[in-house]
């Protein structure tokens, strides 16, 4: 039986980045998470800093020399057998976000009980906050989700899988639910409408944009417990109290049944 404790978190590329990452390190070290999927770790310097403050995660996946592809970084206590980065198509309208080369990390991790496919992703933002079918950004996200569904279904059918990240689309949106069905994934937080983005005066009631989905293998049922975490400020080195991100994290305890003999 594969048992995994996982965290996904958009770590925010601006505002006191070194201080927040230094504070995040001890949180992860104490957490007991086996796998951590981070988004918006844009610069290689941030990746080096995370390496220094998370020695309990000796296995890492990130692509890029100066700028990390997609701003994605995966930390694991277990060996990462293989991984690759799949970039989403470049589409209009032109926007500075395109410099992040958004896409998905597709990895296979060797857990003590067998291999597990892990996908970490960050989709394009909807600058209109309008996820109706005809919206210009919904069309971009639809294309990215189609690309992601093909990548996920490319994993060997025998592999259980978990797909996480900042999807920038509400989990009750039709474009998201169609993606989950096409990719053969189960949304573990379906029906949970609590936000994963810190409310602001401009956006007092944001929808849940960060997601966790799983693919169980036939005859290997999966059990899941997931919840929102990292909502409170933490004390950083200079004595200030800062939020770790403008997003909340999602913690998921996953259990995939043993292979039939």
C-alpha positions as a printed NumPy array, in Angstrom:
array([[  0.   ,   0.   ,   0.   ],
       [  1.347,   3.413,  -0.994],
       [  0.823,   5.986,   1.75 ],
       [  1.86 ,   9.582,   1.091],
       [  1.51 ,  12.91 ,   2.865],
       [  1.724,  15.712,   0.322],
       [  1.616,  19.513,   0.296],
       [  0.929,  21.843,  -2.609],
       [  1.614,  25.568,  -2.21 ],
       [  1.915,  28.581,  -4.477],
       [  4.895,  30.203,  -2.746],
       [  4.472,  33.73 ,  -4.269],
       [  7.283,  35.172,  -6.412],
       [  7.249,  38.68 ,  -4.903],
       [  7.333,  40.453,  -1.532],
       [  9.982,  39.36 ,   0.984],
       [ 10.77 ,  36.154,  -0.909],
       [ 14.014,  35.159,   0.922],
       [ 12.497,  35.855,   4.349],
       [  9.382,  33.854,   3.57 ],
       [ 11.275,  30.901,   2.088],
       [ 13.614,  30.801,   5.095],
       [ 10.538,  30.652,   7.31 ],
       [  8.905,  28.005,   5.107],
       [ 11.896,  25.673,   5.43 ],
       [ 11.46 ,  24.819,   9.13 ],
       [  7.705,  24.476,   8.61 ],
       [  8.328,  21.812,   5.968],
       [ 11.022,  20.106,   8.033],
       [  8.621,  19.699,  10.967],
       [  5.617,  18.782,   8.877],
       [  6.119,  15.143,   8.04 ],
       [  5.247,  15.782,   4.386],
       [  6.787,  13.21 ,   2.089],
       [  6.355,  15.284,  -1.081],
       [  6.08 ,  19.049,  -1.48 ],
       [  4.94 ,  20.649,  -4.751],
       [  5.703,  24.361,  -5.   ],
       [  4.665,  26.917,  -7.576],
       [  6.12 ,  30.403,  -8.16 ],
       [  9.66 ,  29.465,  -7.17 ],
       [ 10.876,  31.468, -10.121],
       [ 14.62 ,  31.984,  -9.642],
       [ 17.431,  29.476,  -9.223],
       [ 18.561,  31.457,  -6.163],
       [ 15.243,  30.67 ,  -4.487],
       [ 15.746,  26.997,  -5.318],
       [ 19.222,  27.087,  -3.744],
       [ 17.814,  28.745,  -0.634],
       [ 15.129,  26.072,  -0.333],
       [ 17.814,  23.403,  -0.61 ],
       [ 19.636,  24.972,   2.328],
       [ 16.587,  25.228,   4.577],
       [ 15.013,  21.83 ,   3.768],
       [ 17.786,  19.247,   4.29 ],
       [ 15.17 ,  16.603,   5.027],
       [ 14.176,  16.644,   1.357],
       [ 17.274,  15.348,  -0.451],
       [ 15.484,  14.735,  -3.745],
       [ 14.383,  17.692,  -5.891],
       [ 13.062,  18.355,  -9.359],
       [ 13.335,  21.697, -11.14 ],
       [ 14.231,  22.669, -14.705],
       [ 16.149,  25.755, -15.805],
       [ 19.483,  27.522, -15.325],
       [ 18.542,  31.027, -14.14 ],
       [ 14.743,  30.949, -14.219],
       [ 12.952,  27.753, -13.22 ],
       [ 10.641,  26.492, -15.957],
       [  7.089,  27.226, -14.913],
       [  8.348,  28.397, -11.508],
       [  7.839,  24.784, -10.396],
       [  9.829,  22.866,  -7.811],
       [  9.198,  19.432,  -6.336],
       [ 10.759,  18.312,  -3.035],
       [ 10.715,  14.669,  -1.975],
       [ 11.997,  12.555,   0.878],
       [ 12.026,   9.64 ,  -1.578],
       [ 13.988,   9.207,  -4.827],
       [ 12.625,  10.875,  -7.943],
       [ 13.013,   8.143, -10.563],
       [ 12.358,  10.42 , -13.516],
       [ 10.796,  13.754, -14.337],
       [ 10.248,  16.164, -17.177],
       [  8.738,  19.571, -17.762],
       [  5.901,  19.963, -20.276],
       [  5.354,  23.551, -21.351],
       [  1.872,  24.818, -22.141],
       [  1.284,  26.383, -25.568],
       [  2.003,  30.111, -25.941],
       [ -1.325,  31.831, -26.598],
       [ -2.706,  35.357, -26.795],
       [ -3.396,  37.776, -25.279],
       [  0.257,  38.682, -24.723],
       [  1.015,  39.079, -21.013],
       [  4.074,  39.214, -18.76 ],
       [  2.986,  35.875, -17.287],
       [  4.262,  34.195, -20.463],
       [  7.815,  34.816, -19.228],
       [  7.234,  32.13 , -16.588],
       [  6.912,  29.449, -19.289],
       [  4.   ,  27.887, -17.459],
       [  3.503,  24.159, -17.691],
       [  3.62 ,  20.97 , -15.641],
       [  6.25 ,  18.866, -13.91 ],
       [  5.623,  15.172, -14.504],
       [  7.545,  12.937, -12.126],
       [  7.649,   9.351, -10.943],
       [  8.665,   8.976,  -7.308],
       [  9.916,   5.743,  -5.803],
       [  7.951,   5.396,  -2.568],
       [  8.831,   2.532,  -0.202],
       [  5.723,   0.7  ,  -1.454],
       [  6.157,   1.336,  -5.165],
       [  6.181,   4.064,  -7.818],
       [  3.802,   7.008,  -7.75 ],
       [  3.233,   9.526, -10.551],
       [  3.201,  13.123,  -9.294],
       [  2.226,  16.123, -11.409],
       [  2.879,  19.681, -10.218],
       [  1.374,  22.469, -12.312],
       [  0.537,  26.17 , -12.511],
       [ -1.944,  27.35 , -15.122],
       [ -2.411,  30.819, -16.589],
       [ -4.234,  33.363, -14.459],
       [ -7.663,  34.666, -15.376],
       [ -7.168,  38.433, -15.238],
       [-10.901,  39.006, -15.657],
       [-11.914,  36.771, -12.71 ],
       [-14.55 ,  35.441, -15.093],
       [-14.571,  31.721, -15.811],
       [-17.585,  31.688, -18.138],
       [-17.183,  29.621, -21.284],
       [-16.791,  32.602, -23.604],
       [-14.184,  34.462, -21.564],
       [-10.827,  35.02 , -23.293],
       [ -8.84 ,  33.574, -20.385],
       [-11.147,  30.596, -20.004],
       [-10.153,  29.669, -23.554],
       [ -6.476,  29.79 , -22.602],
       [ -7.065,  27.643, -19.523],
       [ -9.154,  25.189, -21.534],
       [ -6.238,  24.669, -23.919],
       [ -3.791,  24.207, -21.063],
       [ -6.052,  21.69 , -19.347],
       [ -6.405,  19.743, -22.6  ],
       [ -2.589,  19.659, -22.825],
       [ -2.358,  18.55 , -19.181],
       [ -4.959,  15.8  , -19.628],
       [ -2.934,  14.312, -22.489],
       [  0.22 ,  14.413, -20.364],
       [ -1.451,  12.729, -17.397],
       [ -2.978,   9.965, -19.494],
       [  0.502,   9.359, -20.918],
       [  1.626,   7.795, -17.649],
       [  1.584,   4.018, -17.528],
       [ -1.942,   2.816, -16.615],
       [ -0.47 ,   0.771, -13.778],
       [  0.763,   3.894, -11.96 ],
       [ -1.386,   5.574,  -9.329],
       [ -1.134,   9.329,  -9.773],
       [ -1.697,  12.608,  -7.961],
       [ -2.052,  15.922,  -9.799],
       [ -1.74 ,  19.151,  -7.801],
       [ -1.041,  22.831,  -8.103],
       [ -2.432,  26.285,  -8.71 ],
       [ -4.978,  25.709, -11.468],
       [ -6.237,  29.305, -11.457],
       [ -9.74 ,  27.977, -12.054],
       [-12.492,  27.207,  -9.513],
       [-13.015,  23.525,  -8.865],
       [-16.727,  23.746,  -9.706],
       [-16.031,  25.33 , -13.087],
       [-17.231,  23.244, -16.057],
       [-13.847,  23.569, -17.763],
       [-12.193,  22.032, -14.693],
       [-14.689,  19.226, -14.177],
       [-14.418,  18.288, -17.872],
       [-10.643,  18.156, -17.534],
       [-10.849,  15.829, -14.529],
       [-13.157,  13.466, -16.399],
       [-10.986,  13.484, -19.544],
       [ -7.841,  12.736, -17.549],
       [ -9.502,  10.011, -15.452],
       [ -8.934,  11.968, -12.254],
       [-10.947,  12.329,  -9.068],
       [-11.124,  15.764,  -7.454],
       [-10.549,  14.996,  -3.779],
       [-12.007,  18.333,  -2.647],
       [-15.081,  18.29 ,  -4.901],
       [-17.859,  20.256,  -3.246],
       [-15.527,  22.171,  -0.921],
       [-16.02 ,  25.864,  -1.748],
       [-13.634,  27.33 ,   0.856],
       [-11.021,  29.57 ,  -0.709],
       [ -7.359,  28.697,  -1.2  ],
       [ -6.427,  32.325,  -2.005],
       [ -6.054,  34.849,   0.796],
       [ -8.997,  37.287,   0.586],
       [ -8.245,  40.947,  -0.084],
       [-10.407,  44.083,  -0.081],
       [-10.438,  43.929,  -3.892],
       [-11.287,  40.235,  -3.869],
       [-13.065,  39.463,  -0.595],
       [-14.455,  36.057,  -1.602],
       [-12.1  ,  34.314,  -4.048],
       [-12.985,  30.793,  -5.189],
       [-10.751,  27.762,  -4.513],
       [ -8.021,  27.886,  -7.18 ],
       [ -5.565,  25.281,  -5.844],
       [ -6.471,  21.668,  -6.445],
       [ -5.606,  18.062,  -5.629],
       [ -6.731,  15.239,  -7.92 ],
       [ -5.866,  11.553,  -7.915],
       [ -5.931,   8.598, -10.258],
       [ -6.352,   5.244,  -8.595],
       [ -5.48 ,   2.042, -10.413],
       [ -8.16 ,  -0.551, -11.041],
       [ -8.544,  -2.898,  -8.049],
       [ -6.371,  -0.53 ,  -5.975],
       [ -8.834,   1.819,  -4.251],
       [ -7.575,   5.115,  -2.843],
       [ -8.397,   6.881,   0.396],
       [ -7.796,  10.596,   0.821],
       [ -7.957,  13.235,   3.521],
       [ -7.256,  16.801,   2.404],
       [ -7.461,  20.179,   4.089],
       [ -6.349,  23.783,   3.729],
       [ -3.235,  24.714,   5.735],
       [ -0.627,  27.488,   6.18 ],
       [ -3.224,  30.196,   6.661],
       [ -1.587,  32.026,   9.579],
       [  1.408,  34.396,   9.646],
       [  4.801,  33.149,  10.799],
       [  7.646,  34.941,  12.564],
       [ 10.58 ,  35.61 ,  10.227],
       [ 14.225,  36.19 ,  11.152],
       [ 13.964,  39.977,  11.619],
       [ 11.027,  39.629,  13.997],
       [  8.239,  40.486,  11.587],
       [  5.132,  38.357,  11.216],
       [  4.511,  37.529,   7.55 ],
       [  2.121,  35.292,   5.679],
       [  4.005,  32.568,   3.825],
       [  2.084,  33.332,   0.629],
       [ -0.991,  34.956,  -0.857],
       [ -2.273,  31.396,  -1.291],
       [ -3.042,  28.791,   1.345],
       [ -1.518,  25.347,   1.07 ],
       [ -3.409,  22.102,   0.645],
       [ -2.287,  19.112,   2.667],
       [ -3.352,  15.677,   1.467],
       [ -2.93 ,  12.26 ,   3.063],
       [ -3.189,   9.693,   0.286],
       [ -3.445,   5.929,   0.539],
       [ -3.454,   3.762,  -2.578],
       [ -4.408,   0.13 ,  -2.071],
       [ -1.896,  -2.66 ,  -2.522],
       [ -1.463,  -4.312,  -5.894],
       [ -3.51 ,  -7.478,  -6.329],
       [ -1.416, -10.626,  -6.109]])
